[in-house]
């Protein structure tokens, strides 16, 4: 029994240690990518919640709860969550996309972009990147809330300074390629 308690304490200490270091790593990444504090807080909370859930399962296993009991609880929780979100799957998709955008989206607030969309002209300056959407301001001042899952699925061009003055200009420079 003491081994089980020691193992549970080890998991809790590891949770605190990992959470602290992940928080620092996320803060450094957010500072480097110039992400606003609210978005950084949301991503940190999401990752902390996931880490807490994993730690809770490990502690329960180390204290002697059976694998079947824990797997039954986890699968039931996911079933309820799946049924609750089946009508609103796009919410879950946008949250996941928001987390991905935090880590891998090559554009920052203030960049001028154009999203390739056949139905609408989605071009302008990125004003905010939130957990569910990217806020883009057009030249005429109109604000566009573009869903995160859509911005990851479509081609996005970073507009050069010449195309910032003329949005129909074909001079568009991908973010990782040097300007000709």
mmCIF file with all atom_site columns, C-alpha atoms in Angstrom, residues 74-138:
data_model
loop_
_atom_site.group_PDB
_atom_site.id
_atom_site.type_symbol
_atom_site.label_atom_id
_atom_site.label_alt_id
_atom_site.label_comp_id
_atom_site.label_asym_id
_atom_site.label_entity_id
_atom_site.label_seq_id
_atom_site.pdbx_PDB_ins_code
_atom_site.Cartn_x
_atom_site.Cartn_y
_atom_site.Cartn_z
_atom_site.occupancy
_atom_site.B_iso_or_equiv
_atom_site.pdbx_formal_charge
_atom_site.auth_seq_id
_atom_site.auth_comp_id
_atom_site.auth_asym_id
_atom_site.auth_atom_id
_atom_site.pdbx_PDB_model_num
ATOM 1  C CA . UNK A 1 74  ? -13.303 7.354  -19.341 1.00 0.00 ? 74  UNK A CA 1
ATOM 2  C CA . UNK A 1 75  ? -15.235 5.736  -22.189 1.00 0.00 ? 75  UNK A CA 1
ATOM 3  C CA . UNK A 1 76  ? -18.541 6.788  -20.596 1.00 0.00 ? 76  UNK A CA 1
ATOM 4  C CA . UNK A 1 77  ? -17.313 10.353 -20.243 1.00 0.00 ? 77  UNK A CA 1
ATOM 5  C CA . UNK A 1 78  ? -16.205 10.425 -23.886 1.00 0.00 ? 78  UNK A CA 1
ATOM 6  C CA . UNK A 1 79  ? -19.535 8.918  -24.990 1.00 0.00 ? 79  UNK A CA 1
ATOM 7  C CA . UNK A 1 80  ? -21.479 11.619 -23.159 1.00 0.00 ? 80  UNK A CA 1
ATOM 8  C CA . UNK A 1 81  ? -19.158 14.293 -24.535 1.00 0.00 ? 81  UNK A CA 1
ATOM 9  C CA . UNK A 1 82  ? -19.509 12.872 -28.048 1.00 0.00 ? 82  UNK A CA 1
ATOM 10 C CA . UNK A 1 83  ? -23.300 12.828 -27.878 1.00 0.00 ? 83  UNK A CA 1
ATOM 11 C CA . UNK A 1 84  ? -23.340 16.369 -26.477 1.00 0.00 ? 84  UNK A CA 1
ATOM 12 C CA . UNK A 1 85  ? -21.074 17.685 -29.210 1.00 0.00 ? 85  UNK A CA 1
ATOM 13 C CA . UNK A 1 86  ? -22.396 15.700 -32.175 1.00 0.00 ? 86  UNK A CA 1
ATOM 14 C CA . UNK A 1 87  ? -24.699 18.548 -33.201 1.00 0.00 ? 87  UNK A CA 1
ATOM 15 C CA . UNK A 1 88  ? -21.960 21.112 -32.657 1.00 0.00 ? 88  UNK A CA 1
ATOM 16 C CA . UNK A 1 89  ? -18.895 19.250 -33.935 1.00 0.00 ? 89  UNK A CA 1
ATOM 17 C CA . UNK A 1 90  ? -17.558 22.471 -35.397 1.00 0.00 ? 90  UNK A CA 1
ATOM 18 C CA . UNK A 1 91  ? -17.057 23.872 -31.889 1.00 0.00 ? 91  UNK A CA 1
ATOM 19 C CA . UNK A 1 92  ? -14.685 21.039 -31.034 1.00 0.00 ? 92  UNK A CA 1
ATOM 20 C CA . UNK A 1 93  ? -13.030 21.394 -34.428 1.00 0.00 ? 93  UNK A CA 1
ATOM 21 C CA . UNK A 1 94  ? -12.516 25.139 -33.917 1.00 0.00 ? 94  UNK A CA 1
ATOM 22 C CA . UNK A 1 95  ? -11.034 24.624 -30.440 1.00 0.00 ? 95  UNK A CA 1
ATOM 23 C CA . UNK A 1 96  ? -8.613  22.009 -31.774 1.00 0.00 ? 96  UNK A CA 1
ATOM 24 C CA . UNK A 1 97  ? -7.750  24.274 -34.695 1.00 0.00 ? 97  UNK A CA 1
ATOM 25 C CA . UNK A 1 98  ? -7.219  27.175 -32.282 1.00 0.00 ? 98  UNK A CA 1
ATOM 26 C CA . UNK A 1 99  ? -4.660  25.110 -30.371 1.00 0.00 ? 99  UNK A CA 1
ATOM 27 C CA . UNK A 1 100 ? -2.918  24.149 -33.634 1.00 0.00 ? 100 UNK A CA 1
ATOM 28 C CA . UNK A 1 101 ? -2.914  27.750 -34.832 1.00 0.00 ? 101 UNK A CA 1
ATOM 29 C CA . UNK A 1 102 ? -1.263  28.783 -31.558 1.00 0.00 ? 102 UNK A CA 1
ATOM 30 C CA . UNK A 1 103 ? 1.681   26.487 -32.220 1.00 0.00 ? 103 UNK A CA 1
ATOM 31 C CA . UNK A 1 104 ? 2.065   26.366 -36.023 1.00 0.00 ? 104 UNK A CA 1
ATOM 32 C CA . UNK A 1 105 ? 0.230   29.280 -37.701 1.00 0.00 ? 105 UNK A CA 1
ATOM 33 C CA . UNK A 1 106 ? 2.916   31.301 -39.517 1.00 0.00 ? 106 UNK A CA 1
ATOM 34 C CA . UNK A 1 107 ? 1.002   34.607 -39.446 1.00 0.00 ? 107 UNK A CA 1
ATOM 35 C CA . UNK A 1 108 ? 0.733   37.085 -36.587 1.00 0.00 ? 108 UNK A CA 1
ATOM 36 C CA . UNK A 1 109 ? -1.552  39.862 -35.528 1.00 0.00 ? 109 UNK A CA 1
ATOM 37 C CA . UNK A 1 110 ? -0.904  42.822 -37.820 1.00 0.00 ? 110 UNK A CA 1
ATOM 38 C CA . UNK A 1 111 ? 0.004   40.700 -40.869 1.00 0.00 ? 111 UNK A CA 1
ATOM 39 C CA . UNK A 1 112 ? -1.968  41.246 -44.047 1.00 0.00 ? 112 UNK A CA 1
ATOM 40 C CA . UNK A 1 113 ? -3.341  37.998 -45.454 1.00 0.00 ? 113 UNK A CA 1
ATOM 41 C CA . UNK A 1 114 ? -5.633  36.688 -48.165 1.00 0.00 ? 114 UNK A CA 1
ATOM 42 C CA . UNK A 1 115 ? -7.597  33.479 -47.651 1.00 0.00 ? 115 UNK A CA 1
ATOM 43 C CA . UNK A 1 116 ? -8.382  31.679 -50.907 1.00 0.00 ? 116 UNK A CA 1
ATOM 44 C CA . UNK A 1 117 ? -12.171 31.405 -50.820 1.00 0.00 ? 117 UNK A CA 1
ATOM 45 C CA . UNK A 1 118 ? -14.269 31.124 -53.972 1.00 0.00 ? 118 UNK A CA 1
ATOM 46 C CA . UNK A 1 119 ? -17.384 32.687 -52.426 1.00 0.00 ? 119 UNK A CA 1
ATOM 47 C CA . UNK A 1 120 ? -15.980 35.760 -50.710 1.00 0.00 ? 120 UNK A CA 1
ATOM 48 C CA . UNK A 1 121 ? -12.928 38.029 -50.737 1.00 0.00 ? 121 UNK A CA 1
ATOM 49 C CA . UNK A 1 122 ? -11.285 37.285 -47.397 1.00 0.00 ? 122 UNK A CA 1
ATOM 50 C CA . UNK A 1 123 ? -8.331  39.634 -47.341 1.00 0.00 ? 123 UNK A CA 1
ATOM 51 C CA . UNK A 1 124 ? -7.141  42.172 -44.838 1.00 0.00 ? 124 UNK A CA 1
ATOM 52 C CA . UNK A 1 125 ? -5.169  42.632 -41.653 1.00 0.00 ? 125 UNK A CA 1
ATOM 53 C CA . UNK A 1 126 ? -5.280  40.090 -38.825 1.00 0.00 ? 126 UNK A CA 1
ATOM 54 C CA . UNK A 1 127 ? -6.692  41.933 -35.815 1.00 0.00 ? 127 UNK A CA 1
ATOM 55 C CA . UNK A 1 128 ? -6.998  39.032 -33.368 1.00 0.00 ? 128 UNK A CA 1
ATOM 56 C CA . UNK A 1 129 ? -6.550  35.271 -33.238 1.00 0.00 ? 129 UNK A CA 1
ATOM 57 C CA . UNK A 1 130 ? -8.946  33.739 -30.732 1.00 0.00 ? 130 UNK A CA 1
ATOM 58 C CA . UNK A 1 131 ? -9.724  30.179 -29.714 1.00 0.00 ? 131 UNK A CA 1
ATOM 59 C CA . UNK A 1 132 ? -12.645 29.874 -32.170 1.00 0.00 ? 132 UNK A CA 1
ATOM 60 C CA . UNK A 1 133 ? -11.902 32.357 -34.961 1.00 0.00 ? 133 UNK A CA 1
ATOM 61 C CA . UNK A 1 134 ? -9.440  34.711 -36.632 1.00 0.00 ? 134 UNK A CA 1
ATOM 62 C CA . UNK A 1 135 ? -10.613 38.314 -36.811 1.00 0.00 ? 135 UNK A CA 1
ATOM 63 C CA . UNK A 1 136 ? -9.659  40.009 -40.103 1.00 0.00 ? 136 UNK A CA 1
ATOM 64 C CA . UNK A 1 137 ? -10.223 43.706 -40.910 1.00 0.00 ? 137 UNK A CA 1
ATOM 65 C CA . UNK A 1 138 ? -10.779 44.510 -44.581 1.00 0.00 ? 138 UNK A CA 1
#
